[in-house]
PDB file of C-alpha atoms and ligand atoms in Angstrom:
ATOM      1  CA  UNK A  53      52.435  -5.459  12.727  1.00 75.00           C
ATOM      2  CA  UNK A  54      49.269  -2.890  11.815  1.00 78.00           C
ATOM      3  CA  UNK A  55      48.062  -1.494  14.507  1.00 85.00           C
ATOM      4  CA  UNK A  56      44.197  -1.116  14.752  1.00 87.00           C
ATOM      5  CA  UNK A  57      43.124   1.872  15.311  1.00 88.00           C
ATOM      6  CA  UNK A  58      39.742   2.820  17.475  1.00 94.00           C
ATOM      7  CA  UNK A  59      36.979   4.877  15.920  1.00 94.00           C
ATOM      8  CA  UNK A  60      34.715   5.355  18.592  1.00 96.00           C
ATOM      9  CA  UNK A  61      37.220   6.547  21.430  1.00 95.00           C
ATOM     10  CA  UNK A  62      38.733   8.742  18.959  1.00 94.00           C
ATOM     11  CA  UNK A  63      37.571  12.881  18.350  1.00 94.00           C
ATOM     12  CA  UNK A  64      35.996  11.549  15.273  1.00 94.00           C
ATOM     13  CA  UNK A  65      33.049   9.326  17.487  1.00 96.00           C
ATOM     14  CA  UNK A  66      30.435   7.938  15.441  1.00 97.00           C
ATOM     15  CA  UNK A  67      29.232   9.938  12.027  1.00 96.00           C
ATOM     16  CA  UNK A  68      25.476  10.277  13.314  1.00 97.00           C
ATOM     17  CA  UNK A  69      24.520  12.403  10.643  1.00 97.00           C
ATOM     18  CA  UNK A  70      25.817   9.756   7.669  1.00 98.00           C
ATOM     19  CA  UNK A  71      23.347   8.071   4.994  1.00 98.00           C
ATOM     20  CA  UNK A  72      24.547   4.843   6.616  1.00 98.00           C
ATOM     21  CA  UNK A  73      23.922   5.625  10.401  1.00 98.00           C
ATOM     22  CA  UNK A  74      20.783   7.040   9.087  1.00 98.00           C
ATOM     23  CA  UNK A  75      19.378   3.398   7.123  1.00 98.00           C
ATOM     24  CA  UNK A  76      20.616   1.826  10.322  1.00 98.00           C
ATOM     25  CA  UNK A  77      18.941   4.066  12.694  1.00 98.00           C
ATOM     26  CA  UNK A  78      15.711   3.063  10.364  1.00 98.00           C
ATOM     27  CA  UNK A  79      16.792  -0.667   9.974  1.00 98.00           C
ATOM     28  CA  UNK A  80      16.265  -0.895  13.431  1.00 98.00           C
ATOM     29  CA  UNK A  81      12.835   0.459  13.834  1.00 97.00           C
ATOM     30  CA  UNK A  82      11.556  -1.033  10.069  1.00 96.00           C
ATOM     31  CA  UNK A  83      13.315  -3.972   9.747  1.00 95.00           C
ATOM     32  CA  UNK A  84      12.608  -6.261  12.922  1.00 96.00           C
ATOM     33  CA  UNK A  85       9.165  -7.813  11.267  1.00 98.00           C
ATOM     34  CA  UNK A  86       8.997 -10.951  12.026  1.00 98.00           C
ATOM     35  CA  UNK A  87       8.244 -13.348   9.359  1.00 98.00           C
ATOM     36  CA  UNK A  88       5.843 -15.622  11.783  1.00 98.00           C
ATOM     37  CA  UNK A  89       3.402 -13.390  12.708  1.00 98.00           C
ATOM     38  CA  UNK A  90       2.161 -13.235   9.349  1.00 98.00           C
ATOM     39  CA  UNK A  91      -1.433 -14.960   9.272  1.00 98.00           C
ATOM     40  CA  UNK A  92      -1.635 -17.050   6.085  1.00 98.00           C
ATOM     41  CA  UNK A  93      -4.854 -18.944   6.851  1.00 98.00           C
ATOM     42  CA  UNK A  94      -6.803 -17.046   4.454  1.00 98.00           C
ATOM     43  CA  UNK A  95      -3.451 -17.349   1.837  1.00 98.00           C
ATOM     44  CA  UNK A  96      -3.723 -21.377   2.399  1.00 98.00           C
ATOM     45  CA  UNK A  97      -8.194 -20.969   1.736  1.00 98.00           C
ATOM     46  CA  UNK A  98      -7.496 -18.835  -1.579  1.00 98.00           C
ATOM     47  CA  UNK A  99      -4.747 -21.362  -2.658  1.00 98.00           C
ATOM     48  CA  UNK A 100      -6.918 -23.924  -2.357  1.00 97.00           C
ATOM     49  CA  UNK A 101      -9.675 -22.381  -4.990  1.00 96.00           C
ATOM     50  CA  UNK A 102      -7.167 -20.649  -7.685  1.00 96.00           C
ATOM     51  CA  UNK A 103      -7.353 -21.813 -11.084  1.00 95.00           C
ATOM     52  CA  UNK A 104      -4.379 -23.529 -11.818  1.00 95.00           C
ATOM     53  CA  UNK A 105      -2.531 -21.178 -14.125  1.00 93.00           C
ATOM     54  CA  UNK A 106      -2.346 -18.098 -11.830  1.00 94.00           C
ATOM     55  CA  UNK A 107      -1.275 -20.294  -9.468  1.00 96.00           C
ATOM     56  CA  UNK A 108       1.227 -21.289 -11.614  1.00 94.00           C
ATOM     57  CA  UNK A 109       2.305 -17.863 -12.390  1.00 93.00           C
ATOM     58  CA  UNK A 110       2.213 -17.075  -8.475  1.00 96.00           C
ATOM     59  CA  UNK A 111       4.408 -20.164  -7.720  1.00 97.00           C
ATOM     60  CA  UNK A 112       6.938 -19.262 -10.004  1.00 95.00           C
ATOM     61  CA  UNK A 113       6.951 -15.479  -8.707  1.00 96.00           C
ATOM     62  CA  UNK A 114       7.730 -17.566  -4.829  1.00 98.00           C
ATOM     63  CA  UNK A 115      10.003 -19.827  -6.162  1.00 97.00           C
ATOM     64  CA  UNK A 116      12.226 -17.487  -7.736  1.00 97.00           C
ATOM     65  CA  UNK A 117      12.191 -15.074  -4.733  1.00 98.00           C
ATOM     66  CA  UNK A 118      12.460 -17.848  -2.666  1.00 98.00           C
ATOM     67  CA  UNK A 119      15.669 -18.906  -3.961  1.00 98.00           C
ATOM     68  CA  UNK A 120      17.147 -14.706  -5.159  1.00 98.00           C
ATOM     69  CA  UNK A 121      16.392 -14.540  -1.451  1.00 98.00           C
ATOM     70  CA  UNK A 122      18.548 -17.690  -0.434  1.00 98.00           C
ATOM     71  CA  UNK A 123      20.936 -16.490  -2.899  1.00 98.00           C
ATOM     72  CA  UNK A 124      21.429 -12.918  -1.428  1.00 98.00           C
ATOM     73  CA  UNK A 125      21.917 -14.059   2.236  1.00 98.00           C
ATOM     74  CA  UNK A 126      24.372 -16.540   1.186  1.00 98.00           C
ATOM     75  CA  UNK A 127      26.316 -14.114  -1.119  1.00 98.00           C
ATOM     76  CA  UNK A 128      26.418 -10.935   0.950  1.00 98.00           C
ATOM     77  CA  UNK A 129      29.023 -11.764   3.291  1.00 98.00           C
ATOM     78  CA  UNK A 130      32.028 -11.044   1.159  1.00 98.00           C
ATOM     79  CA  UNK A 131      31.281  -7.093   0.518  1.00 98.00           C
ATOM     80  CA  UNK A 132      30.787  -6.553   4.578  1.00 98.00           C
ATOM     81  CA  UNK A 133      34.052  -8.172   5.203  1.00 98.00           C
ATOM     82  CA  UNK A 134      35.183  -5.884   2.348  1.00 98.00           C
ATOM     83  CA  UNK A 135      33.722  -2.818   3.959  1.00 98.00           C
ATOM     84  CA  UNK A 136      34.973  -3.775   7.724  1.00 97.00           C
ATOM     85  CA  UNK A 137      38.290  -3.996   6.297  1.00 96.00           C
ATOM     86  CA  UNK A 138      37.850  -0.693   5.351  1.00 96.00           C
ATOM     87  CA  UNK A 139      37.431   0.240   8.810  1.00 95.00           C
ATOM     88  CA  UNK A 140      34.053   2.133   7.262  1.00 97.00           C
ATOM     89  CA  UNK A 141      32.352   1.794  10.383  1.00 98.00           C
ATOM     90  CA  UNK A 142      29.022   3.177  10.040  1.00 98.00           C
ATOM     91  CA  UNK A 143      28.770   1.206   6.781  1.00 98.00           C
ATOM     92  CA  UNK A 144      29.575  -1.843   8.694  1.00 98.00           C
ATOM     93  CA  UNK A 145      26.947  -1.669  11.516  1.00 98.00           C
ATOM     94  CA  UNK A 146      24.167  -0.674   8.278  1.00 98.00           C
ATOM     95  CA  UNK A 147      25.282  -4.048   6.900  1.00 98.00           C
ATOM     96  CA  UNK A 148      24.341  -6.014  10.014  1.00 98.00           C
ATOM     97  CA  UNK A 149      20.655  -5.284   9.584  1.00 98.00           C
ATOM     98  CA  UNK A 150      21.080  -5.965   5.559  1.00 98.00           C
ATOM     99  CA  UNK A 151      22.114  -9.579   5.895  1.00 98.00           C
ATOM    100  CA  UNK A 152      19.424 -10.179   8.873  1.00 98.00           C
ATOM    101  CA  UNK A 153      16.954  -8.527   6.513  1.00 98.00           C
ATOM    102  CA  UNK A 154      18.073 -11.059   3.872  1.00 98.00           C
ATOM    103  CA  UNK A 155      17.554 -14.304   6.043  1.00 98.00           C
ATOM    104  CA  UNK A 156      13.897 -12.829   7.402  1.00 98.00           C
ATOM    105  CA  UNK A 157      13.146 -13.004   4.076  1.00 98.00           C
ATOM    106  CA  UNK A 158      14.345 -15.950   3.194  1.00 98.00           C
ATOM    107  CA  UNK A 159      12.789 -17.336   5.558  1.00 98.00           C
ATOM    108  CA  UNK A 160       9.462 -15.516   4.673  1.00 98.00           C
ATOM    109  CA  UNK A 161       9.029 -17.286   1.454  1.00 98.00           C
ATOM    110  CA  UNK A 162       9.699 -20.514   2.776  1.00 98.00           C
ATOM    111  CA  UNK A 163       6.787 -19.926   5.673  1.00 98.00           C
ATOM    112  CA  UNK A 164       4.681 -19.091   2.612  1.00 98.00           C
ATOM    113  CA  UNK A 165       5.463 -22.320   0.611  1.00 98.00           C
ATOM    114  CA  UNK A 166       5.211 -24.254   3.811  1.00 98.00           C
ATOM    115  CA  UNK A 167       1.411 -22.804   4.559  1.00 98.00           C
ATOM    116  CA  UNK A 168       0.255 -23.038   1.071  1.00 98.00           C
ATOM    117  CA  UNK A 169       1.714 -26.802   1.008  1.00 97.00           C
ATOM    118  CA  UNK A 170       3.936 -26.620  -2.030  1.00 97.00           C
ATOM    119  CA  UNK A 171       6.605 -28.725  -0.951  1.00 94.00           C
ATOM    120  CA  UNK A 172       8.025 -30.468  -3.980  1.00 95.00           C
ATOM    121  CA  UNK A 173      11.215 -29.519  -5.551  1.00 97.00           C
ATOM    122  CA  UNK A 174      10.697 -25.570  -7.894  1.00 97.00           C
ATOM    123  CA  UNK A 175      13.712 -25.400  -9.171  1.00 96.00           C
ATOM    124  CA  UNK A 176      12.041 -25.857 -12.706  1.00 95.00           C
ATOM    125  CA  UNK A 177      10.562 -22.469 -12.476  1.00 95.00           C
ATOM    126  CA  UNK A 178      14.645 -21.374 -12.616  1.00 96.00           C
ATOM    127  CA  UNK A 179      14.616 -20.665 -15.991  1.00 95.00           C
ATOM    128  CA  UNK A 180      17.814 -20.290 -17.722  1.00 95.00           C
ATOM    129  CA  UNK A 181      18.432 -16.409 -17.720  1.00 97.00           C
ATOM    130  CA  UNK A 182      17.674 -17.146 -13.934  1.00 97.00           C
ATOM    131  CA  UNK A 183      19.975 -19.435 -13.342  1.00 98.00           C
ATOM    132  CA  UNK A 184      22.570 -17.373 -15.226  1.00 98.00           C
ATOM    133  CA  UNK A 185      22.080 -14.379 -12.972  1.00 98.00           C
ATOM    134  CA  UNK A 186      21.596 -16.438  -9.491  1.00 98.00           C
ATOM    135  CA  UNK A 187      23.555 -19.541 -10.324  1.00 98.00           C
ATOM    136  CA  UNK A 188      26.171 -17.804 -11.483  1.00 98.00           C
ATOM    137  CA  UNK A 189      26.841 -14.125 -11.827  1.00 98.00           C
ATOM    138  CA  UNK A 190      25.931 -13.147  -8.519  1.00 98.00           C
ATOM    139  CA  UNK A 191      28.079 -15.557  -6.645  1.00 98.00           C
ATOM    140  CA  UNK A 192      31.087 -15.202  -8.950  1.00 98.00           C
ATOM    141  CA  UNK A 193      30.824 -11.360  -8.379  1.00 98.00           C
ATOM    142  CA  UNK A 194      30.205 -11.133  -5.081  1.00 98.00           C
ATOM    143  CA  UNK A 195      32.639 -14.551  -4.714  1.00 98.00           C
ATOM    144  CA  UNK A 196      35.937 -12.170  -6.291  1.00 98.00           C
ATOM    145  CA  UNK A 197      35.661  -9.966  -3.053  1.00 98.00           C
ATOM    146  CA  UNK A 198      37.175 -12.688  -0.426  1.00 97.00           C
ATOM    147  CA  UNK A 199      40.313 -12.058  -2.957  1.00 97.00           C
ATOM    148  CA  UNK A 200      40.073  -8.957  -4.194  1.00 98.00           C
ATOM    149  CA  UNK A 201      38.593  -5.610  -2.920  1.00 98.00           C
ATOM    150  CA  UNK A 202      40.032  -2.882  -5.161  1.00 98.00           C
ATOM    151  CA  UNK A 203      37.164  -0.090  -6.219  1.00 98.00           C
ATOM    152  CA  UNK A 204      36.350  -1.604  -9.304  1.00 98.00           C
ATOM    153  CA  UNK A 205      35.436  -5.367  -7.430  1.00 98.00           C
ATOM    154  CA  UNK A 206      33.210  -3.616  -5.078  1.00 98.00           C
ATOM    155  CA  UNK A 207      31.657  -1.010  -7.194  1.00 98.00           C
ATOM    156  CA  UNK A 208      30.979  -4.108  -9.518  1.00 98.00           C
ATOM    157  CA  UNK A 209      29.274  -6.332  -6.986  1.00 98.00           C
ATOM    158  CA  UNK A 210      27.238  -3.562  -5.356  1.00 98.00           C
ATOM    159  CA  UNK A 211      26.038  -2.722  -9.617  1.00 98.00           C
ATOM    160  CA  UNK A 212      25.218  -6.921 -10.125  1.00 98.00           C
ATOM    161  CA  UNK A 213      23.371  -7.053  -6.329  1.00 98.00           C
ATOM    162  CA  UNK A 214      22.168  -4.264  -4.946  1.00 98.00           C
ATOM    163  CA  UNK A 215      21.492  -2.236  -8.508  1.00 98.00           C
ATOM    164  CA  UNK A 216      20.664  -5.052 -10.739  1.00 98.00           C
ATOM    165  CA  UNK A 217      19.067  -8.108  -8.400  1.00 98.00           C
ATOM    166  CA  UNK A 218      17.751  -5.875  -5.899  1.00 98.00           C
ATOM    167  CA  UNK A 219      17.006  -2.349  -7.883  1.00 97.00           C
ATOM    168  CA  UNK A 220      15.838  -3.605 -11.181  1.00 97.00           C
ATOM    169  CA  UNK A 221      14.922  -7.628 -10.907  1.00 97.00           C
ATOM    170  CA  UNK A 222      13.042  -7.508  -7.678  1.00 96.00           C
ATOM    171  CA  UNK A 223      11.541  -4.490  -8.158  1.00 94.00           C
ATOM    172  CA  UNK A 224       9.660  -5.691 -11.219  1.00 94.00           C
ATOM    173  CA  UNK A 225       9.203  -8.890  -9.223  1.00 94.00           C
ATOM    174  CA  UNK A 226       7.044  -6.837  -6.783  1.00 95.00           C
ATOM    175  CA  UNK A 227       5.129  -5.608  -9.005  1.00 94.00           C
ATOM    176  CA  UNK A 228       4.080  -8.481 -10.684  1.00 93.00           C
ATOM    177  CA  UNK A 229       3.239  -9.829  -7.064  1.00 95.00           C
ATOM    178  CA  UNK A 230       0.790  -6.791  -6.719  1.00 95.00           C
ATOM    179  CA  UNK A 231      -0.325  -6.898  -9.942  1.00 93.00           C
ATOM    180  CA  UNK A 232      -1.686 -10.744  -9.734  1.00 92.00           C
ATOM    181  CA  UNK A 233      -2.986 -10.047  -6.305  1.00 95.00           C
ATOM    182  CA  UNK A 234      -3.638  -6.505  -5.235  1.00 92.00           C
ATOM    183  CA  UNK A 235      -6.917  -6.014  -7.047  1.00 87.00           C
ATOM    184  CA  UNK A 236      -9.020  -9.348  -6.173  1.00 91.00           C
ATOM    185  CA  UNK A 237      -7.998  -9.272  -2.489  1.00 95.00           C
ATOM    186  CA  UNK A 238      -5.961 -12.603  -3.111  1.00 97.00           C
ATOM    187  CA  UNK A 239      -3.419 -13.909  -0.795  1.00 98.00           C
ATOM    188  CA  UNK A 240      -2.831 -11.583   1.809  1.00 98.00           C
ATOM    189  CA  UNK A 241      -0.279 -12.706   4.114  1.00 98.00           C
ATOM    190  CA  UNK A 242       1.877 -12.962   1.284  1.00 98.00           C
ATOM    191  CA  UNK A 243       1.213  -9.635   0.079  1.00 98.00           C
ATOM    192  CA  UNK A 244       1.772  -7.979   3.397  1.00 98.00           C
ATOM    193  CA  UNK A 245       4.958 -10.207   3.765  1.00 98.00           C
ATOM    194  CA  UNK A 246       5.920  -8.246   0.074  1.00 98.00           C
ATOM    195  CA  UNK A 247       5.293  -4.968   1.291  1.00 97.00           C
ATOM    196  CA  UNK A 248       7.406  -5.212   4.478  1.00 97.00           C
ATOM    197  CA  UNK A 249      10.247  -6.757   2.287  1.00 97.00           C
ATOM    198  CA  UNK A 250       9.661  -4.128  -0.536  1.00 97.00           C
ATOM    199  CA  UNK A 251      10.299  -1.624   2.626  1.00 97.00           C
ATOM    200  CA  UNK A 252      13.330  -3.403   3.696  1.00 98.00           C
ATOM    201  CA  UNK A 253      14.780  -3.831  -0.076  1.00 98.00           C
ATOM    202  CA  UNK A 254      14.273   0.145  -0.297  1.00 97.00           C
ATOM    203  CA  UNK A 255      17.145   0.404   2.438  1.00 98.00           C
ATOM    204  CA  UNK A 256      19.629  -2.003   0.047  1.00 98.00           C
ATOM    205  CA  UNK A 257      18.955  -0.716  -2.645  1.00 97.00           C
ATOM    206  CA  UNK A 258      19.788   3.163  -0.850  1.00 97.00           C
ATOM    207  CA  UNK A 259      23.489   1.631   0.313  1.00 98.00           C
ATOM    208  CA  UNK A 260      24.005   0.603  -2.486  1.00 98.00           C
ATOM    209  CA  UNK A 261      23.239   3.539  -4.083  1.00 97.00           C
ATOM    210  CA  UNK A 262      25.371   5.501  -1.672  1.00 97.00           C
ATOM    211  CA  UNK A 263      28.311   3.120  -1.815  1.00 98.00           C
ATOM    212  CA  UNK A 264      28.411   3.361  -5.692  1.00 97.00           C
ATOM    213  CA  UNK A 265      27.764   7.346  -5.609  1.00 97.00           C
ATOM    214  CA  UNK A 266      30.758   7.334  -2.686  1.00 97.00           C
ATOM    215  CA  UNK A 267      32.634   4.617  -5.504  1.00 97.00           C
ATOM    216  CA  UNK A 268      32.030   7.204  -8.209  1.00 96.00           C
ATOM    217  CA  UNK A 269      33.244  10.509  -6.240  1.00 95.00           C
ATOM    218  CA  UNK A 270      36.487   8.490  -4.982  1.00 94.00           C
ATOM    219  CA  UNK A 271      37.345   7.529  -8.580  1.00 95.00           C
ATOM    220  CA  UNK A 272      35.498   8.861 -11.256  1.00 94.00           C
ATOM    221  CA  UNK A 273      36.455   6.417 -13.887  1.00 95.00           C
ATOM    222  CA  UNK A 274      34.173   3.994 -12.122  1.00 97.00           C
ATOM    223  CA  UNK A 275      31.026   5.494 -13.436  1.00 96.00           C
ATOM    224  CA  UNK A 276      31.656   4.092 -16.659  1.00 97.00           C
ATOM    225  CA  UNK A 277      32.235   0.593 -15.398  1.00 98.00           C
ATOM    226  CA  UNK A 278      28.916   0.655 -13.904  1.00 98.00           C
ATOM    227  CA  UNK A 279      27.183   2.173 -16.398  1.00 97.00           C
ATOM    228  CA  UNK A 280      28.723  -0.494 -19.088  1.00 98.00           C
ATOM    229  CA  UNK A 281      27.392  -3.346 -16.716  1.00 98.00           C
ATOM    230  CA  UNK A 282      24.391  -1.971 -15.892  1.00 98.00           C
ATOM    231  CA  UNK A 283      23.738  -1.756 -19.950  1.00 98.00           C
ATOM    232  CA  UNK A 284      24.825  -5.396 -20.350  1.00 98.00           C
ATOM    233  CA  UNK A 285      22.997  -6.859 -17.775  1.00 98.00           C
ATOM    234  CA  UNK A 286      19.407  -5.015 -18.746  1.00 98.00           C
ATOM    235  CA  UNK A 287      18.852  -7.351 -21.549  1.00 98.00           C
ATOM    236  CA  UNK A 288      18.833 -10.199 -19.169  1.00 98.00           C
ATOM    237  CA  UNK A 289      16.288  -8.699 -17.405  1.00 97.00           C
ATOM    238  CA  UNK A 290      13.919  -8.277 -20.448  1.00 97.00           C
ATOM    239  CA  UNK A 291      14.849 -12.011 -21.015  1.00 96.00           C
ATOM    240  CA  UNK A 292      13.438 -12.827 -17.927  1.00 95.00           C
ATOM    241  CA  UNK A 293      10.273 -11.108 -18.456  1.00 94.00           C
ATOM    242  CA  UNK A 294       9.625 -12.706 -21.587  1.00 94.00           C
ATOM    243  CA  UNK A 295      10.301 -16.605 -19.781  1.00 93.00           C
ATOM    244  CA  UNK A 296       8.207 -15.479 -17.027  1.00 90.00           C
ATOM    245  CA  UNK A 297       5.220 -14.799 -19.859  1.00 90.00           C
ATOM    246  CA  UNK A 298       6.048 -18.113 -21.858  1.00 87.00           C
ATOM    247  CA  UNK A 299       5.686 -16.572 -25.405  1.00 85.00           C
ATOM    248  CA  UNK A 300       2.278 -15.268 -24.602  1.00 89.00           C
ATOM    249  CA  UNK A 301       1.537 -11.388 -24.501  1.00 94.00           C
ATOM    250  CA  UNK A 302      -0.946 -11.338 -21.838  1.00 93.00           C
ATOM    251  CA  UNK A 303      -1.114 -13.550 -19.023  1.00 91.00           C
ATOM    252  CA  UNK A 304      -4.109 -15.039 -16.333  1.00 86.00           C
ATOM    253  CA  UNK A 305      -4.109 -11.433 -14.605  1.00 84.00           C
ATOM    254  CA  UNK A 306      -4.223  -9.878 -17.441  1.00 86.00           C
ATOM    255  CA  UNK A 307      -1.191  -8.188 -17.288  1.00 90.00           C
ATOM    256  CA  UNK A 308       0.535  -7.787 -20.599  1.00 94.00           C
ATOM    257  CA  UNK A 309       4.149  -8.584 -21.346  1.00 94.00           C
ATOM    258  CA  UNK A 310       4.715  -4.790 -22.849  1.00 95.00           C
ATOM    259  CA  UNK A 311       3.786  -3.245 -18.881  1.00 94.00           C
ATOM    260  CA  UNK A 312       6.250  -5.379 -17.432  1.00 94.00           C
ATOM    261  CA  UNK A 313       8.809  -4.289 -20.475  1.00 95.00           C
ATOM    262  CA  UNK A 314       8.060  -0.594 -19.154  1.00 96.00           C
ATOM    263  CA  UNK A 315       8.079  -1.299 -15.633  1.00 95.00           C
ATOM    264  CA  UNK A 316      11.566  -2.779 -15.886  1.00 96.00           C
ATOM    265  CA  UNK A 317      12.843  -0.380 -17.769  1.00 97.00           C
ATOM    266  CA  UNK A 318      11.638   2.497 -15.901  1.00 96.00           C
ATOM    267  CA  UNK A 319      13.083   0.776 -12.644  1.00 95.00           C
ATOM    268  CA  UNK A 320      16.251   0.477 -14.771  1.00 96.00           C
ATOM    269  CA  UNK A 321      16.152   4.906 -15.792  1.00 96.00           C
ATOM    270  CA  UNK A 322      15.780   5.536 -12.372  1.00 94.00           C
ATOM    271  CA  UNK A 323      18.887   3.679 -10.960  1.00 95.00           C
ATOM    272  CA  UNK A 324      20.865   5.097 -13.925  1.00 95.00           C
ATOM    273  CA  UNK A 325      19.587   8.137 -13.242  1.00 94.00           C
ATOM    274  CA  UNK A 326      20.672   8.731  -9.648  1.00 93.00           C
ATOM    275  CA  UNK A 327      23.783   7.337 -10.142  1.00 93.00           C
ATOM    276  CA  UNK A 328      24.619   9.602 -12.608  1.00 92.00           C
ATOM    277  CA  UNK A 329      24.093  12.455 -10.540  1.00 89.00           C
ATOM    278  CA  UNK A 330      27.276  11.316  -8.347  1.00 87.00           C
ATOM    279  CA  UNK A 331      29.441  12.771 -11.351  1.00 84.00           C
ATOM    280  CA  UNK A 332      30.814  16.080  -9.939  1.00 85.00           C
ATOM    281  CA  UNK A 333      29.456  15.606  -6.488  1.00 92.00           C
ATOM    282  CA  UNK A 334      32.088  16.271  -3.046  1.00 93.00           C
ATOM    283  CA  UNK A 335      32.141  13.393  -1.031  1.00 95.00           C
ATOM    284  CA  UNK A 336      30.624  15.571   1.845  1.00 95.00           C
ATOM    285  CA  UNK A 337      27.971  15.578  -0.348  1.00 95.00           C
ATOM    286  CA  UNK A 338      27.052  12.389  -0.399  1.00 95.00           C
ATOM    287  CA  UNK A 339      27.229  11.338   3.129  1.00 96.00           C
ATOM    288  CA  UNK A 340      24.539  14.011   3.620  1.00 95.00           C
ATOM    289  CA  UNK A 341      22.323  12.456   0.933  1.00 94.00           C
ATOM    290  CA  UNK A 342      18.422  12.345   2.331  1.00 95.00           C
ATOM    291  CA  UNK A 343      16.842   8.786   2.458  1.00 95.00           C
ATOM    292  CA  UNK A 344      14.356  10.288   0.175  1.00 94.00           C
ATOM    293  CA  UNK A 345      17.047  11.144  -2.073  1.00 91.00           C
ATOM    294  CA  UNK A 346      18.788   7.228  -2.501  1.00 93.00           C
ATOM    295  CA  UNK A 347      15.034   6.077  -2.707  1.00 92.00           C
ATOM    296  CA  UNK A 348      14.564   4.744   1.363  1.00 95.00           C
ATOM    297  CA  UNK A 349      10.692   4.541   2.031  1.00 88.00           C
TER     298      UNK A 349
HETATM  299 MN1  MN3 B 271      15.620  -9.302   0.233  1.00 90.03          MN
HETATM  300 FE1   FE B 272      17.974  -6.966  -0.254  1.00 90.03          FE
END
């Protein structure tokens, strides 16, 4: 029979100085919000007087966080059980604020929807590039860890969640939020709500970025996996955009279809871009990465 052994009673202690002892240090001061102390009353007053097609737009911006949010606290589970198994401790107890992070913000967008009274059924705003990334890629990826947790499964779901669905997709889908918003004053509850969440996301997006880097150092061939998926999943991306516009170039806000082209695939350089930088880097290395360094604000 294995024997377990203990971490904590051991020489070795706890790795205080890692990336991931860091994010949880600042998980626990950043990421206790709570959800229902947001004030929406003047949310559910500008609701009430928005012409209909930004508030179209803006409900299909909710309803597709609102269910990428669902869909990330339900799918999660598999890589921490991959990690504890590990015995990667400091990883493990960063993961514990991650998922909790995940349901606040589930239930953040549903508080919203409740307030704003939009109670019907919005899974028509899931077009079908959505669906193909939440209905199905994400699960099946992050699904293949309950049977298999070599390198290249995990490196591959932390590319499709925490690089692509978290580091690309809801990146842009911030922005959009500000974009609609920011400038008129409009809907502030839900716009603070964003910010916190964009805070918290910043902290996934970092482990992920130091699991993959951590991936990358511990076998190099990895970096080409990623970088292949990352490349096939980008168009996707751009398809989503172009739904989210509905053949038009400009929409009520005035944003334009080409900006959010940019923004995503600026969002997209950047992730490639400090990934890269993993090549040739000692493993020391990396567990001494700066927040500032993964992207953590
Ligand atoms: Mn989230
Ligand atoms: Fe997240």
């Amino acid at each position: 029979m294995e024997q377990r052994k203990i971490i904590t009673t051991s020489e070795r202690g706890l790795q205080e100085e890692s990336l991931p002892f860091r994010l949880y240090q600042k998980a626990k001061k950043f990421g206790v919000w709570n959800p229902t102390d947001i004030d929406f009353s003047q949310d559910v007053e500008h609701w009430a007087i928005l012409p209909e097609e930004k508030k179209g737009e803006i409900l299909r911006l909710i309803s597709q966080f609102q269910a990428g949010e669902e869909a990330v606290t339900l799918d999660l589970l598999p890589l921490i059980m991959a990690i504890a198994k590990e015995g990667r401790l400091e990883e493990e107890m960063y993961l514990t604020t991650f998922l909790f992070e995940e349901a606040k913000h589930t239930e953040f967008f549903r508080l919203v929807l409740n307030a704003i009274g939009e109670k019907g059924d919005l899974s028509v705003h899931h077009t079908d590039t959505y669906k193909k990334i939440f209905y199905e890629i994400l699960p099946e990826t992050m699904n293949r860890l309950m049977t298999d947790q070599s390198p290249e499964a995990i490196a591959e779901a932390s590319t499709v969640y925490n690089m692509f669905v978290e580091g690309v997709l809801a990146e842009s889908g911030y922005y959009s939020f500000y974009r609609s918003l920011e400038a008129g004053g409009l809907m502030p509850g839900l716009l603070k709500g964003v910010g916190l969440l964009k805070r918290d996301e910043s902290r996934h997006i970092g482990y992920g970025t130091f699991l993959l880097q951590r991936l990358i150092c511990e076998h190099p061939h990895l970096y080409d996996q990623v970088s292949n998926r990352m490349n096939e999943l980008l168009p996707l991306a751009f398809m989503l955009n172009r739904e989210g516009f509905k053949g038009q170039e400009v929409n009520s806000s005035g944003a334009t279809l080409e900006d959010s082209m940019q923004f995503t695939q600026k969002q997209f350089n950047a992730r490639m871009e400090v990934l890269s930088r993993a090549k040739g880097r000692k493993i020391e290395e990396i567990y001494k990465l700066s927040e500032s360094e993964v992207g953590v604000i």
